[in-house]
Coordinates of C-alpha atoms in Angstrom, one line a residue:
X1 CA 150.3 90.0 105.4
X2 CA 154.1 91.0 105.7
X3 CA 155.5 94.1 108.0
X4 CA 157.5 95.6 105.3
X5 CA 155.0 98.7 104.6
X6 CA 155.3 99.5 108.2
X7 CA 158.8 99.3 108.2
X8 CA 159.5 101.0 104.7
X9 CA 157.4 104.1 107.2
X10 CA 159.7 103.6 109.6
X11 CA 163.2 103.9 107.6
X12 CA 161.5 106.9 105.1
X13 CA 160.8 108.5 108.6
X14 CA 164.5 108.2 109.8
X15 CA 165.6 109.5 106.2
X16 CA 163.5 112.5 106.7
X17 CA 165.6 113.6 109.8
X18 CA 168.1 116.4 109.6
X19 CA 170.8 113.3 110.4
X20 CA 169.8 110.7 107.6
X21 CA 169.3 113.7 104.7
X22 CA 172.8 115.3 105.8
X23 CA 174.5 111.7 104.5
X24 CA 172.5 111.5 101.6
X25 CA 173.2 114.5 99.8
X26 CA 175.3 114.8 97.1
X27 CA 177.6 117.4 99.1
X28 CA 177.9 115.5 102.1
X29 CA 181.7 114.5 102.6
X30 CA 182.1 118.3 101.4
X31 CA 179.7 119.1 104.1
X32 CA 180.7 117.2 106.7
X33 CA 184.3 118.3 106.1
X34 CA 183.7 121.8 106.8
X35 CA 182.2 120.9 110.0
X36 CA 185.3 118.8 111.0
X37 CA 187.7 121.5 109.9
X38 CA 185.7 124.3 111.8
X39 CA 184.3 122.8 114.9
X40 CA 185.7 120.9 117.8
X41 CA 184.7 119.8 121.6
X42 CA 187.3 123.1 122.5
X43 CA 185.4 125.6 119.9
X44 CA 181.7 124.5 119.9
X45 CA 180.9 127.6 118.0
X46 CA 182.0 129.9 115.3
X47 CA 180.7 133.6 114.5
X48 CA 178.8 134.1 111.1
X49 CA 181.0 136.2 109.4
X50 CA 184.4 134.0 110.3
X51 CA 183.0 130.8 109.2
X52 CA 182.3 132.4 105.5
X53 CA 185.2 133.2 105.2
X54 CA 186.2 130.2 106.2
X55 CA 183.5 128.3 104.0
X56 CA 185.0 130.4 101.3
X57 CA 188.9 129.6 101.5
X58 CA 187.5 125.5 101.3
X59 CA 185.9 126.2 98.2
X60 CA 189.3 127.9 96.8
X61 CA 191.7 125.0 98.0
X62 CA 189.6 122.0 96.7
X63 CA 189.0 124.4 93.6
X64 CA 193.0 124.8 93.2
X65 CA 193.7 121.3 93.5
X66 CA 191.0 120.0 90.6
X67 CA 188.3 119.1 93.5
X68 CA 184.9 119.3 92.4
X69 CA 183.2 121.6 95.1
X70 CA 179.6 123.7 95.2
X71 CA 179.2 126.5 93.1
X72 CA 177.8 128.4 95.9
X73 CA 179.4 131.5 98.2
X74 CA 180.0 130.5 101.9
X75 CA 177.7 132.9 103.2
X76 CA 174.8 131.0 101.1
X77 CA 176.5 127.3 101.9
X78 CA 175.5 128.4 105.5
X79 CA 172.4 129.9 105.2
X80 CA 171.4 126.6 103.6
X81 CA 172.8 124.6 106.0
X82 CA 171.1 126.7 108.7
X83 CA 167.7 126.0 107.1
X84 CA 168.5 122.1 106.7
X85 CA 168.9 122.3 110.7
X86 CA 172.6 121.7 110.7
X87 CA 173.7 124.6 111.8
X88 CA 172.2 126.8 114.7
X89 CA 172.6 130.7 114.7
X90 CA 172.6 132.9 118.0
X91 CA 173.5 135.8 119.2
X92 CA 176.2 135.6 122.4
X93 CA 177.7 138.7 124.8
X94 CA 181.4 139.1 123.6
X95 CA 184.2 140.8 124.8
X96 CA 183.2 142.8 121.0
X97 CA 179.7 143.4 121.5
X98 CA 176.9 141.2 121.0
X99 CA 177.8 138.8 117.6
X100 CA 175.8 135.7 115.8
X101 CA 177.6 132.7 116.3
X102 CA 177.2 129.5 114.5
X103 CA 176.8 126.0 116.1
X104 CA 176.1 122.7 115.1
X105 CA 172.8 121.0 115.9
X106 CA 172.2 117.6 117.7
X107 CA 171.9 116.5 114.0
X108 CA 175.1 117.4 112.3
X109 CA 177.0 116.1 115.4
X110 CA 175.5 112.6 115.1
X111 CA 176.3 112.5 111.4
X112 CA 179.5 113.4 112.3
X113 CA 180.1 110.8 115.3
X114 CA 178.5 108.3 112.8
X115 CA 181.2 109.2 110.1
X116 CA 184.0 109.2 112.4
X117 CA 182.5 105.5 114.0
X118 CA 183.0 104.4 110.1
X119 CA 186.3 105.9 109.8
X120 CA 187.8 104.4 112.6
X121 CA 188.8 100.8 113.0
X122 CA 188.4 99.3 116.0
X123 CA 186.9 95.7 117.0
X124 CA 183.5 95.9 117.3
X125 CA 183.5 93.1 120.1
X126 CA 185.8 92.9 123.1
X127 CA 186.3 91.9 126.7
X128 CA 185.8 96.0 127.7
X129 CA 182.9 96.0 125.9
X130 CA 181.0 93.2 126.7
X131 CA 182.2 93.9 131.2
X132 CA 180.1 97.0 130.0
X133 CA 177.4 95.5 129.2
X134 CA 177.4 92.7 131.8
X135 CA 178.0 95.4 134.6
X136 CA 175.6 97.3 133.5
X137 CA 173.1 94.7 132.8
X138 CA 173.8 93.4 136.9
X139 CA 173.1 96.9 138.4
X140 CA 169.7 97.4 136.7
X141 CA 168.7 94.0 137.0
X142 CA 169.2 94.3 140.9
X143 CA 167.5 98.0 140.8
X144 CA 164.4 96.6 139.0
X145 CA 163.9 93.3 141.2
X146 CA 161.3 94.3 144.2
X147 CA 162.1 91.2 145.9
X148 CA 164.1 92.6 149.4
X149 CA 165.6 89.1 149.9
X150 CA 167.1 88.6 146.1
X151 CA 168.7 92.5 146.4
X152 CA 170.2 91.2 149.6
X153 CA 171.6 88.3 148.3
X154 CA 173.2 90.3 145.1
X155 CA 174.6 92.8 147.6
X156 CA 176.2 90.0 150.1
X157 CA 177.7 88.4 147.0
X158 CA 179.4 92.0 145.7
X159 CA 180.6 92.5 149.6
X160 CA 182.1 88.9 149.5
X161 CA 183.8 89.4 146.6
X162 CA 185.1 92.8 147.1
X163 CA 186.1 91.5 150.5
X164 CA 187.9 88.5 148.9
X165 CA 190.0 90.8 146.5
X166 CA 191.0 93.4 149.2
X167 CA 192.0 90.7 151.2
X168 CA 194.7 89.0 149.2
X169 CA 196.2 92.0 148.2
X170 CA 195.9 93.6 152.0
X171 CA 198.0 89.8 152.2
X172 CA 200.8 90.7 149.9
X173 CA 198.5 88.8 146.8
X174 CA 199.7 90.3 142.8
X175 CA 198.4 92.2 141.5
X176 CA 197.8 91.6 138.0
X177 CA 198.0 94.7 136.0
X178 CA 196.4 95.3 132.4
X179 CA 198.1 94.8 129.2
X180 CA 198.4 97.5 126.5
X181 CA 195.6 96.0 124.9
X182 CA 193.1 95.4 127.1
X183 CA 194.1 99.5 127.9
X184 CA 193.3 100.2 124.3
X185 CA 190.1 98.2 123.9
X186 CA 188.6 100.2 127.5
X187 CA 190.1 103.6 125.9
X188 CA 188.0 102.7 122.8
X189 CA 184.9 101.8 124.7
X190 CA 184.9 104.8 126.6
X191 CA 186.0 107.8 124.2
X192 CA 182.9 105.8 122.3
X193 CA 180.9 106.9 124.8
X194 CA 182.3 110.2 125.5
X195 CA 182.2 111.3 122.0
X196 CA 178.4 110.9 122.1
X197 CA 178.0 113.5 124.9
X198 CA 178.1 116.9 122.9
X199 CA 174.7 115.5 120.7
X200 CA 173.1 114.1 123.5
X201 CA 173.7 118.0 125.6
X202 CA 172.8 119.4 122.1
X203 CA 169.7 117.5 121.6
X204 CA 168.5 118.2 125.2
X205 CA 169.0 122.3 124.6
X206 CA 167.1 122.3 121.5
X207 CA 164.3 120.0 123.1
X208 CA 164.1 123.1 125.8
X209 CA 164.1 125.8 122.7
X210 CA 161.6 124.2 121.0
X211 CA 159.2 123.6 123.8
X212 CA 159.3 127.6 124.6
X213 CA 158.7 128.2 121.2
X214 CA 155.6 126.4 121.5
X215 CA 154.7 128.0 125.0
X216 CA 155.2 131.7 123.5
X217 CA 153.3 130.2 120.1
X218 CA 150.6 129.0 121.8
X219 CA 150.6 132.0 124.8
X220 CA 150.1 134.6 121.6
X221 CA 147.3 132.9 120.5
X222 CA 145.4 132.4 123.8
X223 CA 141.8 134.1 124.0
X224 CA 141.5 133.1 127.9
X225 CA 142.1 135.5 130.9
X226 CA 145.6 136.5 131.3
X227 CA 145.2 134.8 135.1
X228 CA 144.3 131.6 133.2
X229 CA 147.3 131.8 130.9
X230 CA 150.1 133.0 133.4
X231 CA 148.7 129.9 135.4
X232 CA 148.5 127.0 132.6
X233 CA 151.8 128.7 131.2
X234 CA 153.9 128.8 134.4
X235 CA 153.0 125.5 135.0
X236 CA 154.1 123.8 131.8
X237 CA 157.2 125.8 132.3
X238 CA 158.3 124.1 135.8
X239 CA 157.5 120.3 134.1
X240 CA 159.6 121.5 131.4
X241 CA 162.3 118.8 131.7
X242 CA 160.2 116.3 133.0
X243 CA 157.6 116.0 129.8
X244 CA 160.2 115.3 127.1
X245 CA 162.4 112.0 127.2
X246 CA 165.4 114.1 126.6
X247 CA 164.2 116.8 129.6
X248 CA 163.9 113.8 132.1
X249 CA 167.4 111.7 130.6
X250 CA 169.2 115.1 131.5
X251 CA 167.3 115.8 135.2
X252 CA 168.7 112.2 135.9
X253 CA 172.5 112.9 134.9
X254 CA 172.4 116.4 136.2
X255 CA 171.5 114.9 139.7
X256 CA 174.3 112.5 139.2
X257 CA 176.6 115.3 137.8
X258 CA 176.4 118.1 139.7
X259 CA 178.3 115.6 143.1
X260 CA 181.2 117.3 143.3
X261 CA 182.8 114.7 145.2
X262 CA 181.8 111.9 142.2
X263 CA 183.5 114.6 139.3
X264 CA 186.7 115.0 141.3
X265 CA 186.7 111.4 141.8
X266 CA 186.3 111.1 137.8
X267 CA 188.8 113.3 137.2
X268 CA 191.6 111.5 139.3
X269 CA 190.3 108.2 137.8
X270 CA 191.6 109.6 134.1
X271 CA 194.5 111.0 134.8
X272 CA 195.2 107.0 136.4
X273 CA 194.3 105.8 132.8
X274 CA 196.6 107.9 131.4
X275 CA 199.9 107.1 133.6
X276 CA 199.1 103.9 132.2
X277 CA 201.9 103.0 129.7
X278 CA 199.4 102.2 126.7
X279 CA 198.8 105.9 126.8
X280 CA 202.3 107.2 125.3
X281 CA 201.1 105.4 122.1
X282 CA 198.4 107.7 122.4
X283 CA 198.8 111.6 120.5
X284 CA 199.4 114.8 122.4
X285 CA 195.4 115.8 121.1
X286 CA 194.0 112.4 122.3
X287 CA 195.4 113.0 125.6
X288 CA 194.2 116.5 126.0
X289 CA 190.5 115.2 124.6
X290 CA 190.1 112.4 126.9
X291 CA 191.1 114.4 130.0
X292 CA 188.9 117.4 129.8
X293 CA 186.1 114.8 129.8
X294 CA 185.4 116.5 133.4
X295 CA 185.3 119.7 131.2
X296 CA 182.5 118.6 129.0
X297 CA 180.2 117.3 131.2
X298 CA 180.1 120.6 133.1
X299 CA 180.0 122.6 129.7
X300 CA 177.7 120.5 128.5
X301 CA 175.4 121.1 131.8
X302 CA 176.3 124.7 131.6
X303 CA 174.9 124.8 128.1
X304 CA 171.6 123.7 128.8
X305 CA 171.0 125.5 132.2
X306 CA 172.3 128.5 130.3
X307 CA 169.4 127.5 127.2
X308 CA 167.0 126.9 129.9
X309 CA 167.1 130.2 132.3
X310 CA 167.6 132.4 128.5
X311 CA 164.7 131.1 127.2
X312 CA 162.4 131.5 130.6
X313 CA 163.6 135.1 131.5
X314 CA 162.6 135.6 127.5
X315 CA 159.2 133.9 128.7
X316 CA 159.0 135.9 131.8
X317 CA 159.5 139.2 130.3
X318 CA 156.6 138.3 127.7
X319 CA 154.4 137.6 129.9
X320 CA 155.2 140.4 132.0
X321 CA 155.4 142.9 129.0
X322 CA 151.8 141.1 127.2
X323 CA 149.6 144.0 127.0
X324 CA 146.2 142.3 126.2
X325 CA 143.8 145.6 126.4
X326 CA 146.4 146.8 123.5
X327 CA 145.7 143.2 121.9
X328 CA 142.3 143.4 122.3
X329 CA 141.7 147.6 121.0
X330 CA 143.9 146.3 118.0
X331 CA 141.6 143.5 117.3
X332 CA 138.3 145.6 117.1
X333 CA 140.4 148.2 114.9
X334 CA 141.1 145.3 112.7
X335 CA 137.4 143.8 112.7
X336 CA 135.8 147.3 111.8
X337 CA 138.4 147.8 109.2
X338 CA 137.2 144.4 107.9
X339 CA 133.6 145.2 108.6
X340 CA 134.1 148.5 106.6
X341 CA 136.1 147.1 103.6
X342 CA 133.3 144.2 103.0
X343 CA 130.8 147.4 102.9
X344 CA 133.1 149.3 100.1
X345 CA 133.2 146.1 98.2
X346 CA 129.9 145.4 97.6
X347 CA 129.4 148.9 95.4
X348 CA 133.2 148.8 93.9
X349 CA 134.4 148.1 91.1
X350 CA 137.2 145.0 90.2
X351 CA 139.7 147.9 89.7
X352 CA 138.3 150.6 92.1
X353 CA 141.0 151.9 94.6
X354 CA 140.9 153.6 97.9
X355 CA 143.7 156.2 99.2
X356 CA 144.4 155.4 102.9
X357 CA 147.3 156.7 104.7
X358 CA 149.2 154.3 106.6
X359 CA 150.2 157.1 109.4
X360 CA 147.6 159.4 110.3
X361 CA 148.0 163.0 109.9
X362 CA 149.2 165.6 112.7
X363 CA 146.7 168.0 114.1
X364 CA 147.4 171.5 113.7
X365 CA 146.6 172.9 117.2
X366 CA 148.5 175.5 119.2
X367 CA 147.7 174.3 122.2
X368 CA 146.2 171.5 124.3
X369 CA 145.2 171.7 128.4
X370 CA 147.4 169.5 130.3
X371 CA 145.0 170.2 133.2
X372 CA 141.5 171.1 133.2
X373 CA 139.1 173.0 135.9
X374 CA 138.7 171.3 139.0
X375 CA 136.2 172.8 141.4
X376 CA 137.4 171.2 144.3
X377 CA 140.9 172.9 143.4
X378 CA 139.0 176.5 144.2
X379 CA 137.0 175.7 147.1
X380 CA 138.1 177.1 150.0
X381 CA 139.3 176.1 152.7
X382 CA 137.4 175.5 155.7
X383 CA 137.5 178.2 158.8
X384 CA 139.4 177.7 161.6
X385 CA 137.9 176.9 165.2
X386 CA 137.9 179.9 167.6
X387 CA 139.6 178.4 170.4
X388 CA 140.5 182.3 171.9
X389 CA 138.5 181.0 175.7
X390 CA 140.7 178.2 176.3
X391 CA 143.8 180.4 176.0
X392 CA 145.9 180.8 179.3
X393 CA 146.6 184.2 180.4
X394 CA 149.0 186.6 179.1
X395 CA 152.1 186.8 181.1
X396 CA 152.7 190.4 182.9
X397 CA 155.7 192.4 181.9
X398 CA 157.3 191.6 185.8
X399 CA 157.1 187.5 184.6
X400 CA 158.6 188.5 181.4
X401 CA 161.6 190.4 182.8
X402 CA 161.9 187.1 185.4
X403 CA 162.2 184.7 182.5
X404 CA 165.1 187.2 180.9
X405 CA 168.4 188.0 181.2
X406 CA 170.0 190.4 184.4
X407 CA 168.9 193.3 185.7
X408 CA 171.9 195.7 185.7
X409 CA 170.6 198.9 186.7
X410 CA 168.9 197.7 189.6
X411 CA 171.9 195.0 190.5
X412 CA 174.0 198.7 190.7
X413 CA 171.1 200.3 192.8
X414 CA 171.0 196.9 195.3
X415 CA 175.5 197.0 195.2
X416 CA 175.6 200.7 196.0
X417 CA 172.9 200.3 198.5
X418 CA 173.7 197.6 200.5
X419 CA 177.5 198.6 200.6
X420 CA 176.5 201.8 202.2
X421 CA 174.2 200.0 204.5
X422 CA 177.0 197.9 205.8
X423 CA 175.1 194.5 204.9
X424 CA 177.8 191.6 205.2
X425 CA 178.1 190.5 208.5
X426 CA 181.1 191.9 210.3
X427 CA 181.6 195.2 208.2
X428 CA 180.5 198.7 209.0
X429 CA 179.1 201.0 206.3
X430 CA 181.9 202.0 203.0
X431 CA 183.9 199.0 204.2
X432 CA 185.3 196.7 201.9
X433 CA 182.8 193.3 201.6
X434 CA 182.5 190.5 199.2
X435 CA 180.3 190.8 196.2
X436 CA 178.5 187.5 197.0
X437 CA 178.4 188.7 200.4
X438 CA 176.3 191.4 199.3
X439 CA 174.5 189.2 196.9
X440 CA 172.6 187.0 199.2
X441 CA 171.4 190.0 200.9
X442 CA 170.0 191.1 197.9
X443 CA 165.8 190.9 197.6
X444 CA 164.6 187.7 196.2
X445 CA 163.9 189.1 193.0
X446 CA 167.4 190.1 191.9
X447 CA 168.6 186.8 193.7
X448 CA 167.8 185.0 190.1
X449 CA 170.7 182.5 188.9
X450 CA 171.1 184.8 185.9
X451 CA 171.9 187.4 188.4
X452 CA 175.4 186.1 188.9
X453 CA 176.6 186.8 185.3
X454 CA 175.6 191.0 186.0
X455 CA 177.7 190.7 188.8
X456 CA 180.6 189.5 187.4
X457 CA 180.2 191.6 184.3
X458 CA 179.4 195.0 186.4
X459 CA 182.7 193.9 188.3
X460 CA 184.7 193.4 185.5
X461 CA 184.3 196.5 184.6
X462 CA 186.0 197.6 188.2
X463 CA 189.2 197.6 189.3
X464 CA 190.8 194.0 189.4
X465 CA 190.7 193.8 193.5
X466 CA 190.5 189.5 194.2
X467 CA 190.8 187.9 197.7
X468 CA 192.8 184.9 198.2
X469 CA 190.9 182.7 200.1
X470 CA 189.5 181.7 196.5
X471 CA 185.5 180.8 196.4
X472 CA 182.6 182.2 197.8
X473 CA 178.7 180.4 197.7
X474 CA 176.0 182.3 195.7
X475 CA 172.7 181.4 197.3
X476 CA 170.3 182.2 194.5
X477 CA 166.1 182.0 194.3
X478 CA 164.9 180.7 190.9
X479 CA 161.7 182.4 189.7
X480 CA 159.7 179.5 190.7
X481 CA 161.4 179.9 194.3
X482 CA 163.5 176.8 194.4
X483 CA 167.1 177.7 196.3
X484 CA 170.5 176.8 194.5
X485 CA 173.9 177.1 195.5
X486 CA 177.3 178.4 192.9
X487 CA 180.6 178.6 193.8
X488 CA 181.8 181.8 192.2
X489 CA 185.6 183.1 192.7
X490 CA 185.8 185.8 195.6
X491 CA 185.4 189.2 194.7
X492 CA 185.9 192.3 196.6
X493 CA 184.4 195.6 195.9
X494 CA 185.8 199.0 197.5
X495 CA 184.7 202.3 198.2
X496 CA 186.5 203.3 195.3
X497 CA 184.1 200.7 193.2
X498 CA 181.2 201.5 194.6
X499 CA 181.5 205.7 193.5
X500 CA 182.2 204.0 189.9
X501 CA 179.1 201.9 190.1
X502 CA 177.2 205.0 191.6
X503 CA 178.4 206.9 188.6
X504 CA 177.7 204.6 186.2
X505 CA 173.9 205.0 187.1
X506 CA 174.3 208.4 187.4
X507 CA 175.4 208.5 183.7
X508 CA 172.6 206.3 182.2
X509 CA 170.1 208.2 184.0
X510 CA 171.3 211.5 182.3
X511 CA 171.2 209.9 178.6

């Protein structure tokens, strides 16, 4: 028995893909127009409302000139063409807001690349072509052969012959450049190849969208524990490139890509093809295409890494945000509605109704307790410990006055006193003497450091009578009876100060 029913499946498969149906409608050189007219590798998307009006001034011209064209606005054109997976709507951050964008899928791109393949002539055989394949051929034949000795021999045969070559020219050998035709043939073969880039990109970012749809489908309806599902979820989000063909094609070229060293390297090698004298036959457009090839690789990487981390932040956040005790209370709301309405329906009629309000009512109450009695709140609090026995003992008012500031009645008593007594060494009684002089005579008690600052401010309060001989020692007893010495500028007191001092208590004692 023949294949053919096999392979009729086969081709009625490929003619159900978005690709196949786009070239077999009716419309489709319209179609494929539009997206030729409004999309490019430079503007790889369009917002909504620009391409209807763009849609709309296509249908005017090719209604102007006699063209037959659909009947249908460009708002609707698109819409349709959205649901017939040739277009792809999103919404993107612009400098205007956020704003749905058009773009066309894997699909559309291919039909187009396949239209613009027919278009063009070229040779379908040639010398660039065919060193492709050859080349190609060589390097995965040698990757696939296990056998050490073989790979050996394959790379001392490449060595030799690079070797050879760099040799005679290193000698002064010519070096025979290509011909404008040879040029053209390799410029065919490779903007053959570029042009299929933006599909295969395209193809790999709606792989990724579809597989989170299925992730966040499939996450909804899970009935596990949420530990189960953030596990078994998570996990099928890290494989995510590697458990689709077009996941694991792009994981190999981004590896490849992303050496900054190779794309710089690219990048010099086309700007060499174009100083080549075959490219002035070459337009101003063709130019500019083939040399931001650099550009679309990375835009093209860019595109899906961007898909890729939009679509598992949208992931994260739903797993994050997934309340399932809400799920779950919503559920049994639903079953005992269910439960309920079966009841009803076994005693109502075909036409019997029942009034249910889709909001429920607001309760009329003036006030609700935001906090209730809590007897803890009122308890009280527990009594303190009497610790009055381990309390040292009080300080008398003598240990008080030691701790403060001068004494200055007494410091006038002790001045008077000892300047009538004659106290400083080598002066008689109501002779001049020094203040410190008369100081470290003093008793202990009004020898304090403190004791210094009454002195000076009971003699400022004198007559301005200084000695010359400049600083005087202060020998002072701190309350805990450890000696210290201050310098203090010399001071002299007089018989004359001494009356005003003596006077001074006199007056204080009379208040």
């Amino acid at each position: 028995m023949s294949d053919i029913a096999s392979e009729l499946a086969r081709v009625r498969e490929a003619f159900d893909k978005p690709t196949l149906r786009l070239l077999d409608r009716k419309w489709a050189p319209f179609v494929l127009a539009v997206f030729k007219s409004s999309f490019s590798r430079d503007r790889r998307s369009v917002p909504c409302e620009l391409l209807h009006t763009q849609v709309d001034a296509y249908l005017a011209d090719l209604r102007s000139i006699g063209i037959d064209a659909p009947e249908k606005t460009g708002r609707a054109l698109c819409v349709q063409w959205m649901n017939d997976l040739w277009l792809y709507r999103e919404v993107r951050d612009t400098a205007d807001g956020n704003q749905e964008h058009y773009s066309l899928t894997s699909h559309a791109l291919e039909a187009l690349l396949l239209v613009d393949g027919l278009a063009r002539d070229r040779a379908l055989i040639s010398e660039s072509r065919l060193s492709t394949i050859v080349d190609t051929v060589r390097h995965r034949a040698t990757e696939a052969n296990p056998d050490r000795e073989q790979r050996v021999r394959r790379l001392d045969q490449q060595i030799d012959e690079l070797t050879s070559e760099r040799d005679r020219l290193a000698g002064g050998g010519d070096i025979a450049a290509a011909s404008n035709e040879q040029m053209h043939e390799g410029y065919a073969d490779l903007i053959d190849l570029i042009q299929q880039l933006p599909s295969d990109f395209k193809r790999v970012e709606e792989s990724v969208a579809a597989m989170h749809r299925q992730i966040v489908s499939d996450f909804r309806g899970e009935e596990r524990p949420i530990s189960e599902v953030l596990d078994d979820y998570l996990a099928k989000t890290d494989a995510l490139m590697s458990s689709t063909a077009e996941g694991r094609a792009f994981e190999g070229a981004f590896t490849l890509l992303r050496n900054d060293t190779l794309m710089q390297g690219l990048k010099a090698d086309l700007e060499t093809i174009l100083l080549h004298p075959f490219a002035l036959e070459l337009s101003s457009a063709e130019r500019r295409s083939f040399m931001s090839t650099v550009t679309l690789l990375r835009k093209g990487i860019d595109d899906v890494l961007t898909q890729r981390k939009g679509l598992t932040t949208t992931l994260r956040e739903h797993i994050v945000n997934h309340d399932v005790v809400k799920d779950r209370e919503l559920e049994r709301v639903l079953r005992d509605i269910n439960r309920e309405l079966a009841t009803w329906m076994q005693t109502a009629g075909p036409r019997a109704t029942v009034t249910a309000e889709l909001m429920p009512g607001t309760l009329d109450v003036e006030h609700l307790r935001e906090r209730f009695y809590d007897p803890v709140a009122h308890r009280a609090p527990p009594a303190l410990i009497d610790v009055s026995a381990a309390a040292p003992a009080a300080p008398s008012l003598g240990d008080l006055r030691q701790q403060g500031g001068p004494l200055l009645e007494e410091l006038r008593d002790a001045l008077v006193a000892a300047f009538g007594a004659g106290s400083v060494a080598g002066s008689g009684a109501g002779e001049a003497a020094s203040v410190g002089g008369l100081f470290n005579g003093f008793d202990v008690s009004l020898r304090r450091p403190v004791e210094i600052l009454g002195l000076l401010q009971l003699a400022a309060q004198l007559s301005q009578t200084t000695d010359s001989t400049g600083l005087e020692s202060f020998e002072t007893v701190r309350p805990d009876g450890s000696v210290r010495l201050f310098d203090v500028p010399r001071r002299i007191l007089t018989d004359d100060d001494t009356a005003a001092l003596a006077a001074q208590n006199l007056g204080y004692q009379h208040e």
